[in-house]
Amino acid sequence: MTAERPERVLVVGSSVAGVRTAQALRAEGHTGELTLVGAEPHLPYDKPPLSKEFLAGTRGAEDIRLLPGGPEADHGFTLRLGRAAVALDVERRRVRLADGELLGYDALVLATGVRPRTLPAPVGKPVTELPCFTVRELSESAELAARLAKKEPVVVVGGGFIGAEAAATAAALGCPTTLAESGPAPFAALGPEVGALLAGLHADHGVEVLAGARVNRVEPLTDGWALVRLDDGRRLEAATVIVGIGCVPNTEWLESSGLGLNDGVVTDEYCAVPGADGVWAVGDVSRWYDRRTGGHRRVEHWTSATEQAALVARALVTGERRPFDPVPYLWSDQHGVKLQMVGRRSADDHVQAFTATTPTGDRKVVLYSRDGRLTAAVTFGWPRGCMTARQAWAKGADIADVTARLAGLTTALTPLDLSSSTYLEGNRA
């Protein structure tokens, strides 16, 4: 091993961040030993479809694989699947797996991702005996898909990405669907304006959206269904409960390693772990230093995972370290509409909403600005508008210029007044 070119690279985590890191290492020219460890027994697969196409049955397990071919195919690196990492010895540079095997490394990339939060089980009843599901792993999503095929009532707890997407999928499959969100609207983190538009989109497609609906507990019913009790006394019966209330980083196995852990693995701006030579972290588990804001940030999204993977692979192979300084971007697909967001909004941003008339129909866009500069943009079913806003954000564009550029893509860009919307108020308890 040289300081810049490790011979043995170990990647722990077999989701998109880990797989893309391994693939990028080979693409950059790494010719040494390369091992990918994964806790799940399945071949690595893409997780975003689990709440959408896979859940709907339009894509199968083979369609969402991240690696071509079967388990015996030559992927360019060694796979250790179904064998979770349980301990890291930074000084000796080795990782211990659940079966006792010790794997040495010159460079280690942590890509263990996150796991979903779950609802507390009622007294005397294991949560596994309740019809409650998350959509983070292939096997559980497959079981959930079979239940949704029965078209029985569904209650979705949580209106974030996973919850809102799962609710849209369940409704499209013909299940009477209720979305219970403790905040003021689905995707409230993206702002009340976007939340209001999304609540309306779900309502238009038959989803009953309950805003300000905090779940107290879930109880079993005698017929195998569940009773979801809300804090305000409302009771929701469901054959299936889908839980989408956020995730926590998979870092417990690192608690004795000496690494900096704080809602993820703390890294510098290059995704390298300070004080642990040769250790890096990418994807959902990485809490990297954001030079734009002067603080650490952890982002749970596919785009960040793939960009960090490429960044770290290049650093390991070429020695060239570049700070991770992305244009913030995320997307979600709900009811056939692609929601896309660039930038980062703040609660005190100025907000403008528009209806964009295009040759393919009306689209909506919400623009956020501060001191005359674009801070964030959210588009509904308008990829071209999103790309324009993304380019403008990267250049620190003036909000008036961004609005003019978006208007140039349309027949008309008409202001949309959201202040008079009573939809959410009418759905609160």
PDB file of N, CA, C and O in Angstrom, residues 15 24-25 69 71 111 167 215 219 232 248 254 291 320 335 337-338 343 345 395 409 426:
ATOM      1  N   SER A  15     -25.936  -1.274  -0.266  1.00  0.00           N
ATOM      2  CA  SER A  15     -26.953  -0.535  -0.992  1.00  0.00           C
ATOM      3  C   SER A  15     -26.264   0.339  -2.036  1.00  0.00           C
ATOM      4  O   SER A  15     -25.111   0.120  -2.388  1.00  0.00           O
ATOM      5  N   ALA A  24     -17.138   2.423  -8.889  1.00  0.00           N
ATOM      6  CA  ALA A  24     -16.324   3.591  -9.235  1.00  0.00           C
ATOM      7  C   ALA A  24     -14.843   3.334  -8.999  1.00  0.00           C
ATOM      8  O   ALA A  24     -13.989   3.839  -9.745  1.00  0.00           O
ATOM      9  N   LEU A  25     -14.511   2.565  -7.976  1.00  0.00           N
ATOM     10  CA  LEU A  25     -13.108   2.224  -7.729  1.00  0.00           C
ATOM     11  C   LEU A  25     -12.519   1.480  -8.918  1.00  0.00           C
ATOM     12  O   LEU A  25     -11.409   1.786  -9.371  1.00  0.00           O
ATOM     13  N   GLY A  69     -26.481  -9.777 -13.762  1.00  0.00           N
ATOM     14  CA  GLY A  69     -26.202 -11.197 -13.591  1.00  0.00           C
ATOM     15  C   GLY A  69     -26.634 -11.719 -12.233  1.00  0.00           C
ATOM     16  O   GLY A  69     -27.193 -11.005 -11.402  1.00  0.00           O
ATOM     17  N   PRO A  71     -25.841 -14.326  -8.598  1.00  0.00           N
ATOM     18  CA  PRO A  71     -24.866 -14.312  -7.500  1.00  0.00           C
ATOM     19  C   PRO A  71     -23.477 -14.779  -7.905  1.00  0.00           C
ATOM     20  O   PRO A  71     -22.479 -14.361  -7.308  1.00  0.00           O
ATOM     21  N   ALA A 111     -20.616   2.446   4.361  1.00  0.00           N
ATOM     22  CA  ALA A 111     -21.819   2.771   3.588  1.00  0.00           C
ATOM     23  C   ALA A 111     -22.995   1.972   4.124  1.00  0.00           C
ATOM     24  O   ALA A 111     -23.792   1.426   3.359  1.00  0.00           O
ATOM     25  N   ALA A 167     -48.388   5.698   0.152  1.00  0.00           N
ATOM     26  CA  ALA A 167     -49.816   6.025   0.114  1.00  0.00           C
ATOM     27  C   ALA A 167     -50.297   6.159  -1.317  1.00  0.00           C
ATOM     28  O   ALA A 167     -51.387   5.677  -1.675  1.00  0.00           O
ATOM     29  N   VAL A 215     -49.970   9.705  15.995  1.00  0.00           N
ATOM     30  CA  VAL A 215     -50.378   8.363  16.408  1.00  0.00           C
ATOM     31  C   VAL A 215     -50.002   8.122  17.858  1.00  0.00           C
ATOM     32  O   VAL A 215     -48.854   8.336  18.268  1.00  0.00           O
ATOM     33  N   GLU A 219     -52.981  -1.024  17.941  1.00  0.00           N
ATOM     34  CA  GLU A 219     -53.430  -2.189  18.692  1.00  0.00           C
ATOM     35  C   GLU A 219     -53.935  -3.268  17.734  1.00  0.00           C
ATOM     36  O   GLU A 219     -54.466  -2.957  16.657  1.00  0.00           O
ATOM     37  N   ASP A 232     -55.801  12.593  19.387  1.00  0.00           N
ATOM     38  CA  ASP A 232     -57.037  13.361  19.554  1.00  0.00           C
ATOM     39  C   ASP A 232     -58.269  12.480  19.756  1.00  0.00           C
ATOM     40  O   ASP A 232     -59.393  12.968  19.789  1.00  0.00           O
ATOM     41  N   VAL A 248     -32.925   5.977  11.229  1.00  0.00           N
ATOM     42  CA  VAL A 248     -31.760   6.248  12.078  1.00  0.00           C
ATOM     43  C   VAL A 248     -30.544   5.586  11.436  1.00  0.00           C
ATOM     44  O   VAL A 248     -30.643   4.506  10.845  1.00  0.00           O
ATOM     45  N   LEU A 254     -20.284   0.590  15.412  1.00  0.00           N
ATOM     46  CA  LEU A 254     -19.067   1.410  15.442  1.00  0.00           C
ATOM     47  C   LEU A 254     -18.844   2.101  16.781  1.00  0.00           C
ATOM     48  O   LEU A 254     -17.892   2.859  16.936  1.00  0.00           O
ATOM     49  N   ARG A 291     -19.290  22.980   3.544  1.00  0.00           N
ATOM     50  CA  ARG A 291     -18.568  24.256   3.560  1.00  0.00           C
ATOM     51  C   ARG A 291     -19.488  25.445   3.313  1.00  0.00           C
ATOM     52  O   ARG A 291     -19.185  26.562   3.738  1.00  0.00           O
ATOM     53  N   GLU A 320      -6.555  12.482  -5.474  1.00  0.00           N
ATOM     54  CA  GLU A 320      -7.132  13.811  -5.643  1.00  0.00           C
ATOM     55  C   GLU A 320      -8.366  13.957  -4.755  1.00  0.00           C
ATOM     56  O   GLU A 320      -9.382  13.309  -4.968  1.00  0.00           O
ATOM     57  N   HIS A 335     -48.452   9.668  -7.477  1.00  0.00           N
ATOM     58  CA  HIS A 335     -49.646   9.783  -8.321  1.00  0.00           C
ATOM     59  C   HIS A 335     -49.285  10.190  -9.747  1.00  0.00           C
ATOM     60  O   HIS A 335     -49.987  10.982 -10.380  1.00  0.00           O
ATOM     61  N   VAL A 337     -46.883  12.022 -10.734  1.00  0.00           N
ATOM     62  CA  VAL A 337     -46.252  13.342 -10.807  1.00  0.00           C
ATOM     63  C   VAL A 337     -44.855  13.261 -10.191  1.00  0.00           C
ATOM     64  O   VAL A 337     -44.699  12.754  -9.078  1.00  0.00           O
ATOM     65  N   LYS A 338     -43.867  13.767 -10.916  1.00  0.00           N
ATOM     66  CA  LYS A 338     -42.504  13.793 -10.383  1.00  0.00           C
ATOM     67  C   LYS A 338     -42.277  15.119  -9.670  1.00  0.00           C
ATOM     68  O   LYS A 338     -42.301  16.183 -10.281  1.00  0.00           O
ATOM     69  N   GLY A 343     -31.762  23.062  -4.129  1.00  0.00           N
ATOM     70  CA  GLY A 343     -31.472  24.069  -3.128  1.00  0.00           C
ATOM     71  C   GLY A 343     -31.979  23.701  -1.755  1.00  0.00           C
ATOM     72  O   GLY A 343     -32.414  22.573  -1.500  1.00  0.00           O
ATOM     73  N   ARG A 345     -34.388  25.477   1.425  1.00  0.00           N
ATOM     74  CA  ARG A 345     -35.232  26.563   1.862  1.00  0.00           C
ATOM     75  C   ARG A 345     -35.049  26.818   3.354  1.00  0.00           C
ATOM     76  O   ARG A 345     -34.603  25.937   4.108  1.00  0.00           O
ATOM     77  N   LYS A 395     -25.276  28.835  -9.903  1.00  0.00           N
ATOM     78  CA  LYS A 395     -24.614  30.090 -10.248  1.00  0.00           C
ATOM     79  C   LYS A 395     -24.991  31.230  -9.305  1.00  0.00           C
ATOM     80  O   LYS A 395     -24.532  32.373  -9.498  1.00  0.00           O
ATOM     81  N   LEU A 409     -39.757  29.263 -20.790  1.00  0.00           N
ATOM     82  CA  LEU A 409     -40.033  27.865 -21.133  1.00  0.00           C
ATOM     83  C   LEU A 409     -41.523  27.598 -21.279  1.00  0.00           C
ATOM     84  O   LEU A 409     -41.922  26.479 -21.603  1.00  0.00           O
ATOM     85  N   GLY A 426     -59.145  22.318   6.973  1.00  0.00           N
ATOM     86  CA  GLY A 426     -60.343  21.494   7.017  1.00  0.00           C
ATOM     87  C   GLY A 426     -60.074  20.046   7.347  1.00  0.00           C
ATOM     88  O   GLY A 426     -60.973  19.288   7.625  1.00  0.00           O
TER      89      GLY A 426
END
